[in-house]
GROMACS .gro file of C-alpha atoms in nm:
model
  340
    1MET     CA    1   7.611   6.782  14.756
    2SER     CA    2   7.588   6.882  14.398
    3GLY     CA    3   7.932   6.998  14.382
    4LEU     CA    4   8.045   6.692  14.547
    5LEU     CA    5   7.874   6.485  14.270
    6CYS     CA    6   8.016   6.703  13.993
    7GLY     CA    7   8.374   6.659  14.137
    8THR     CA    8   8.321   6.287  14.148
    9LYS     CA    9   8.216   6.276  13.780
   10ARG     CA   10   8.505   6.476  13.679
   11LYS     CA   11   8.719   6.235  13.853
   12LYS     CA   12   8.541   5.950  13.683
   13GLN     CA   13   8.609   6.080  13.349
   14VAL     CA   14   8.979   6.122  13.413
   15SER     CA   15   8.969   5.804  13.547
   16ASP     CA   16   8.811   5.672  13.230
   17LEU     CA   17   9.077   5.859  13.012
   18HIS     CA   18   9.368   5.727  13.214
   19GLU     CA   19   9.230   5.387  13.178
   20GLU     CA   20   9.183   5.395  12.807
   21GLY     CA   21   9.561   5.528  12.789
   22LYS     CA   22   9.656   5.238  12.991
   23ASN     CA   23   9.460   4.978  12.768
   24ALA     CA   24   9.616   5.144  12.464
   25ILE     CA   25   9.980   5.110  12.640
   26ASN     CA   26   9.908   4.771  12.725
   27ALA     CA   27   9.784   4.673  12.392
   28PRO     CA   28   9.979   4.329  12.301
   29LEU     CA   29   9.987   4.453  11.910
   30LEU     CA   30  10.147   4.772  12.012
   31PRO     CA   31  10.518   4.761  11.889
   32SER     CA   32  10.789   4.887  12.127
   33GLY     CA   33  10.888   5.233  12.128
   34THR     CA   34  10.584   5.364  11.966
   35GLU     CA   35  10.491   5.686  12.148
   36ILE     CA   36  10.122   5.719  12.272
   37HIS     CA   37   9.947   6.037  12.216
   38PRO     CA   38   9.707   6.207  12.449
   39GLU     CA   39   9.485   6.237  12.127
   40ASP     CA   40   9.453   5.874  12.116
   41ALA     CA   41   9.244   5.876  12.438
   42LEU     CA   42   9.004   6.145  12.294
   43LEU     CA   43   8.923   5.966  11.976
   44GLU     CA   44   8.541   5.923  11.877
   45GLU     CA   45   8.407   5.600  11.876
   46ASN     CA   46   8.516   5.390  11.558
   47ALA     CA   47   8.762   5.664  11.487
   48GLU     CA   48   9.122   5.587  11.433
   49ARG     CA   49   9.449   5.742  11.395
   50ILE     CA   50   9.761   5.627  11.168
   51MET     CA   51  10.132   5.672  11.260
   52LEU     CA   52  10.463   5.553  11.144
   53ASP     CA   53  10.623   5.315  11.337
   54PRO     CA   54  10.923   5.462  11.494
   55SER     CA   55  11.145   5.160  11.390
   56SER     CA   56  11.080   5.211  11.024
   57HIS     CA   57  11.211   5.616  11.069
   58GLU     CA   58  11.535   5.440  11.088
   59ASN     CA   59  11.511   5.190  10.809
   60PRO     CA   60  11.814   5.291  10.578
   61LYS     CA   61  11.574   5.217  10.273
   62PHE     CA   62  11.302   5.442  10.368
   63LYS     CA   63  11.575   5.719  10.480
   64ASP     CA   64  11.727   5.671  10.143
   65LEU     CA   65  11.395   5.708   9.970
   66VAL     CA   66  11.279   6.042  10.170
   67LYS     CA   67  11.639   6.185  10.096
   68THR     CA   68  11.612   6.121   9.728
   69LEU     CA   69  11.241   6.253   9.702
   70THR     CA   70  11.338   6.561   9.883
   71GLU     CA   71  11.648   6.625   9.668
   72TRP     CA   72  11.426   6.579   9.369
   73ILE     CA   73  11.161   6.829   9.501
   74ASN     CA   74  11.439   7.081   9.558
   75SER     CA   75  11.573   7.011   9.195
   76GLU     CA   76  11.234   7.062   9.040
   77LEU     CA   77  11.144   7.388   9.241
   78GLU     CA   78  11.512   7.529   9.231
   79GLU     CA   79  11.356   7.817   9.013
   80GLU     CA   80  11.109   7.905   9.266
   81ARG     CA   81  11.372   7.918   9.539
   82ILE     CA   82  11.177   7.664   9.738
   83ILE     CA   83  11.414   7.447   9.945
   84VAL     CA   84  11.240   7.144  10.116
   85LYS     CA   85  11.428   7.008  10.425
   86ASP     CA   86  11.171   6.800  10.609
   87LEU     CA   87  10.896   6.647  10.365
   88GLU     CA   88  10.646   6.646  10.691
   89GLU     CA   89  10.683   7.025  10.787
   90ASP     CA   90  10.702   7.139  10.434
   91CYS     CA   91  10.441   6.966  10.250
   92TYR     CA   92  10.148   6.959  10.490
   93ASP     CA   93   9.994   7.294  10.384
   94GLY     CA   94   9.981   7.205  10.022
   95GLN     CA   95  10.208   7.508   9.892
   96VAL     CA   96  10.503   7.276   9.818
   97LEU     CA   97  10.264   7.026   9.659
   98GLN     CA   98  10.102   7.290   9.451
   99LYS     CA   99  10.434   7.440   9.305
  100LEU     CA  100  10.551   7.070   9.216
  101PHE     CA  101  10.280   6.961   9.049
  102GLU     CA  102  10.227   7.272   8.855
  103LYS     CA  103  10.579   7.245   8.749
  104LEU     CA  104  10.562   6.880   8.643
  105SER     CA  105  10.224   6.900   8.445
  106GLY     CA  106  10.253   7.223   8.291
  107ARG     CA  107   9.907   7.320   8.475
  108LYS     CA  108   9.844   7.635   8.650
  109LEU     CA  109   9.607   7.567   8.942
  110ASN     CA  110   9.359   7.830   9.069
  111VAL     CA  111   9.466   7.833   9.421
  112ALA     CA  112   9.542   8.100   9.671
  113GLU     CA  113   9.944   8.170   9.685
  114VAL     CA  114   9.985   8.178  10.065
  115THR     CA  115   9.747   8.036  10.331
  116GLN     CA  116   9.783   8.075  10.693
  117SER     CA  117   9.475   7.937  10.804
  118GLU     CA  118   9.430   7.544  10.866
  119ILE     CA  119   9.079   7.600  10.674
  120GLY     CA  120   9.268   7.796  10.391
  121GLN     CA  121   9.535   7.505  10.389
  122LYS     CA  122   9.294   7.220  10.350
  123GLN     CA  123   9.099   7.414  10.069
  124LYS     CA  124   9.437   7.431   9.862
  125LEU     CA  125   9.511   7.078   9.956
  126GLN     CA  126   9.173   6.977   9.825
  127THR     CA  127   9.212   7.165   9.496
  128VAL     CA  128   9.577   7.025   9.459
  129LEU     CA  129   9.480   6.654   9.515
  130GLU     CA  130   9.187   6.669   9.300
  131ALA     CA  131   9.416   6.765   9.032
  132VAL     CA  132   9.676   6.499   9.101
  133ASN     CA  133   9.417   6.233   9.123
  134SER     CA  134   9.270   6.315   8.802
  135VAL     CA  135   9.629   6.265   8.630
  136LEU     CA  136   9.709   5.958   8.840
  137ARG     CA  137   9.375   5.734   8.867
  138PRO     CA  138   9.345   5.665   8.507
  139HIS     CA  139   9.704   5.540   8.532
  140GLY     CA  140   9.636   5.289   8.778
  141TRP     CA  141   9.772   5.449   9.074
  142THR     CA  142   9.588   5.395   9.405
  143VAL     CA  143   9.523   5.676   9.596
  144GLU     CA  144   9.686   5.632   9.924
  145TRP     CA  145   9.666   6.007  10.061
  146SER     CA  146   9.413   6.232  10.143
  147VAL     CA  147   9.358   6.600  10.259
  148GLU     CA  148   9.359   6.501  10.616
  149SER     CA  149   9.604   6.249  10.616
  150ILE     CA  150   9.880   6.494  10.440
  151HIS     CA  151   9.753   6.786  10.663
  152SER     CA  152   9.809   6.575  10.976
  153LYS     CA  153  10.196   6.527  10.837
  154TYR     CA  154  10.141   6.158  10.800
  155LEU     CA  155  10.477   6.095  10.623
  156VAL     CA  156  10.361   5.779  10.469
  157SER     CA  157  10.076   5.941  10.285
  158ILE     CA  158  10.310   6.201  10.148
  159VAL     CA  159  10.553   5.985  10.029
  160TYR     CA  160  10.315   5.769   9.847
  161LEU     CA  161  10.206   6.081   9.669
  162LEU     CA  162  10.557   6.198   9.576
  163VAL     CA  163  10.638   5.846   9.446
  164ALA     CA  164  10.349   5.832   9.235
  165LEU     CA  165  10.426   6.189   9.094
  166ALA     CA  166  10.794   6.092   9.065
  167MET     CA  167  10.704   5.780   8.857
  168HIS     CA  168  10.428   5.902   8.666
  169PHE     CA  169  10.594   6.200   8.534
  170GLN     CA  170  10.938   5.996   8.462
  171ALA     CA  171  11.151   6.197   8.702
  172ALA     CA  172  11.504   6.164   8.657
  173ILE     CA  173  11.578   5.967   8.962
  174ARG     CA  174  11.621   5.642   9.095
  175LEU     CA  175  11.405   5.539   9.383
  176PRO     CA  176  11.530   5.245   9.608
  177GLU     CA  177  11.315   4.950   9.521
  178HIS     CA  178  11.097   4.737   9.760
  179VAL     CA  179  11.079   5.005  10.051
  180SER     CA  180  10.820   4.877  10.314
  181VAL     CA  181  10.748   5.043  10.660
  182GLN     CA  182  10.530   4.957  10.939
  183VAL     CA  183  10.253   5.174  11.020
  184VAL     CA  184  10.058   5.159  11.362
  185VAL     CA  185   9.641   5.195  11.361
  186VAL     CA  186   9.496   5.297  11.670
  187LYS     CA  187   9.096   5.260  11.687
  188LYS     CA  188   8.855   5.291  11.937
  189LEU     CA  189   8.584   5.018  11.968
  190GLU     CA  190   8.342   4.993  12.246
  191GLY     CA  191   8.534   5.281  12.441
  192ILE     CA  192   8.852   5.076  12.426
  193LEU     CA  193   9.166   5.175  12.210
  194GLN     CA  194   9.260   4.851  11.976
  195THR     CA  195   9.617   4.873  11.801
  196ALA     CA  196   9.722   4.679  11.501
  197VAL     CA  197  10.053   4.709  11.292
  198LEU     CA  198  10.035   4.712  10.933
  199THR     CA  199  10.295   4.680  10.654
  200LYS     CA  200  10.296   4.933  10.382
  201GLU     CA  201  10.480   4.888  10.042
  202LEU     CA  202  10.612   5.226   9.923
  203THR     CA  203  10.783   5.101   9.633
  204THR     CA  204  10.810   4.774   9.423
  205THR     CA  205  11.043   4.735   9.126
  206THR     CA  206  11.093   5.028   8.872
  207GLU     CA  207  10.993   4.815   8.593
  208MET     CA  208  10.654   4.738   8.781
  209MET     CA  209  10.594   5.108   8.876
  210MET     CA  210  10.660   5.203   8.522
  211GLY     CA  211  10.430   4.948   8.412
  212ARG     CA  212  10.138   5.143   8.522
  213PHE     CA  213  10.219   5.322   8.185
  214GLU     CA  214  10.020   5.259   7.885
  215ARG     CA  215  10.202   4.992   7.664
  216ASP     CA  216  10.341   5.157   7.330
  217ALA     CA  217  10.421   4.981   7.004
  218PHE     CA  218  10.783   4.878   7.137
  219ASP     CA  219  10.608   4.687   7.411
  220THR     CA  220  10.392   4.508   7.167
  221LEU     CA  221  10.709   4.453   6.925
  222LEU     CA  222  10.900   4.286   7.202
  223ASP     CA  223  10.629   4.064   7.315
  224HIS     CA  224  10.477   3.956   7.029
  225ALA     CA  225  10.705   4.025   6.710
  226PRO     CA  226  11.079   3.989   6.812
  227ASP     CA  227  11.155   3.882   6.453
  228LYS     CA  228  11.055   4.245   6.308
  229LEU     CA  229  11.265   4.392   6.636
  230ASN     CA  230  11.618   4.342   6.410
  231VAL     CA  231  11.431   4.519   6.104
  232VAL     CA  232  11.349   4.826   6.353
  233LYS     CA  233  11.702   4.823   6.488
  234SER     CA  234  11.858   4.821   6.133
  235SER     CA  235  11.649   5.122   6.009
  236LEU     CA  236  11.740   5.294   6.341
  237ILE     CA  237  12.109   5.218   6.279
  238THR     CA  238  12.085   5.341   5.952
  239PHE     CA  239  11.903   5.651   6.043
  240VAL     CA  240  12.190   5.761   6.313
  241ASN     CA  241  12.484   5.651   6.115
  242LYS     CA  242  12.366   5.878   5.798
  243HIS     CA  243  12.418   6.175   6.078
  244LEU     CA  244  12.665   6.029   6.301
  245ASN     CA  245  12.930   5.953   5.992
  246LYS     CA  246  12.972   6.318   5.940
  247LEU     CA  247  13.170   6.334   6.258
  248ASN     CA  248  13.357   5.965   6.174
  249LEU     CA  249  13.158   5.819   6.415
  250GLU     CA  250  12.958   5.508   6.349
  251VAL     CA  251  12.698   5.301   6.564
  252THR     CA  252  12.653   4.903   6.551
  253GLU     CA  253  12.488   4.830   6.910
  254LEU     CA  254  12.216   5.076   6.974
  255GLU     CA  255  12.151   4.988   7.348
  256SER     CA  256  12.503   4.979   7.459
  257GLN     CA  257  12.661   5.321   7.251
  258PHE     CA  258  12.379   5.570   7.368
  259ALA     CA  259  12.407   5.455   7.698
  260ASP     CA  260  12.635   5.727   7.826
  261GLY     CA  261  12.461   5.993   7.647
  262VAL     CA  262  12.718   6.151   7.424
  263TYR     CA  263  12.609   6.011   7.084
  264LEU     CA  264  12.291   6.138   7.168
  265ILE     CA  265  12.383   6.477   7.252
  266LEU     CA  266  12.618   6.467   6.921
  267LEU     CA  267  12.319   6.359   6.704
  268MET     CA  268  12.104   6.613   6.840
  269GLY     CA  269  12.349   6.897   6.747
  270LEU     CA  270  12.388   6.741   6.418
  271LEU     CA  271  12.001   6.707   6.371
  272GLU     CA  272  11.948   7.069   6.471
  273ASP     CA  273  12.250   7.211   6.296
  274TYR     CA  274  12.430   7.327   6.613
  275PHE     CA  275  12.754   7.286   6.789
  276VAL     CA  276  12.689   7.180   7.177
  277PRO     CA  277  12.986   7.320   7.376
  278LEU     CA  278  13.205   7.039   7.542
  279TYR     CA  279  13.164   7.219   7.867
  280ASN     CA  280  12.777   7.123   7.881
  281PHE     CA  281  12.831   6.746   7.894
  282PHE     CA  282  13.087   6.504   7.988
  283LEU     CA  283  13.252   6.395   7.668
  284THR     CA  284  13.405   6.061   7.832
  285PRO     CA  285  13.167   6.018   8.141
  286GLU     CA  286  13.287   5.759   8.403
  287SER     CA  287  13.016   5.728   8.688
  288PHE     CA  288  12.654   5.646   8.646
  289GLU     CA  289  12.568   5.999   8.750
  290GLN     CA  290  12.775   6.164   8.470
  291LYS     CA  291  12.588   5.931   8.218
  292VAL     CA  292  12.245   6.042   8.369
  293HIS     CA  293  12.353   6.404   8.330
  294ASN     CA  294  12.455   6.331   7.945
  295VAL     CA  295  12.120   6.165   7.899
  296ALA     CA  296  11.913   6.441   8.052
  297PHE     CA  297  12.057   6.676   7.871
  298ALA     CA  298  12.016   6.560   7.563
  299PHE     CA  299  11.652   6.494   7.649
  300GLU     CA  300  11.638   6.869   7.725
  301LEU     CA  301  11.798   6.932   7.392
  302MET     CA  302  11.534   6.740   7.217
  303GLN     CA  303  11.247   6.957   7.396
  304ASP     CA  304  11.441   7.263   7.303
  305GLY     CA  305  11.375   7.139   6.953
  306GLY     CA  306  11.002   7.106   6.980
  307LEU     CA  307  10.981   6.734   7.056
  308MET     CA  308  10.776   6.582   7.315
  309LYS     CA  309  10.948   6.497   7.666
  310PRO     CA  310  11.078   6.135   7.596
  311LYS     CA  311  10.863   5.870   7.783
  312ALA     CA  312  11.179   5.689   7.894
  313ARG     CA  313  11.378   5.806   8.201
  314PRO     CA  314  11.765   5.871   8.162
  315GLU     CA  315  11.835   5.595   8.374
  316ASP     CA  316  11.667   5.351   8.174
  317VAL     CA  317  11.862   5.452   7.883
  318VAL     CA  318  12.219   5.430   8.097
  319ASN     CA  319  12.115   5.090   8.225
  320LEU     CA  320  12.090   4.948   7.858
  321ASN     CA  321  11.707   4.930   7.865
  322LEU     CA  322  11.693   4.849   7.483
  323LYS     CA  323  11.302   4.933   7.507
  324ALA     CA  324  11.382   5.276   7.650
  325THR     CA  325  11.662   5.368   7.381
  326LEU     CA  326  11.435   5.246   7.093
  327ARG     CA  327  11.162   5.491   7.219
  328VAL     CA  328  11.414   5.781   7.222
  329LEU     CA  329  11.565   5.710   6.897
  330TYR     CA  330  11.221   5.636   6.732
  331ASN     CA  331  11.102   5.962   6.851
  332LEU     CA  332  11.411   6.128   6.667
  333PHE     CA  333  11.356   5.897   6.352
  334THR     CA  334  11.001   6.018   6.317
  335ASN     CA  335  11.066   6.383   6.342
  336TYR     CA  336  11.412   6.413   6.130
  337LYS     CA  337  11.390   6.113   5.903
  338ASN     CA  338  11.394   6.360   5.614
  339SER     CA  339  11.663   6.542   5.740
  340GLU     CA  340  11.996   6.563   5.534
   0.00000   0.00000   0.00000
């Protein structure tokens, strides 16, 4: 009799699990095509699981964002000989995120280099994310990631984190704007699986995302003292022409004539008193990418000369962003104004 009762109880447990799975499948808010995972039925009461809606995987703008972030990581970590092919599979254990943060911030984290166990991986992730959050939170970034979400390979959390790092450290990349995805939330309430669909905004506009940074003197100048802007521009034009005239070059429009990076590179050579080999840059750039290459190379020359990395992004200078160009040139002016 006891064996019969145990068998009946087991059948009821299996039946309950099947019923919960059926409830999840038939839930009205669940988008078509979403895969139901067996672990959903085993969720604890009030626990939830979040997944990316399969339709968002095929969203062209989202795919472009993932591709851009992947290429950016590979570019940053080229010297480490790290190649990322899949953000979910390559970022979940904390190794790539550790190396990326160390490269961007210049900080060395006290973590084990290689961790195979789940506990070790989560400990590494904890250390990495604590360091990341300490840098990003003061600048207004909302933490949309956690050790659990990244270790469980939740792509939306990984992308949120990478976008924040790229924008904060002014990566020389152009992120697609207004990228949103749908996520499915499965939650157990009173023994029944409830589902809902939420929209997550991964990027807004570049200007809005960059707006998280502290405003500087040029923001104040443009907003509150536009009449003084021409005085600043005139001083900077006088400064750059003092040096560019040595090559029979002259600047009359700051935002447009520095946009392809050529004058910036030549100016750095004059200020530091060296010749920049022509094979290092595009003397007559035609494409957007070639212009970005030139401006980014000029930024490298500035850092080689002991200057801080410019706050502006190369893309902003190429896009004729006046504030970005003014910031770059003012940085040169303050460091080289007494140079002959």
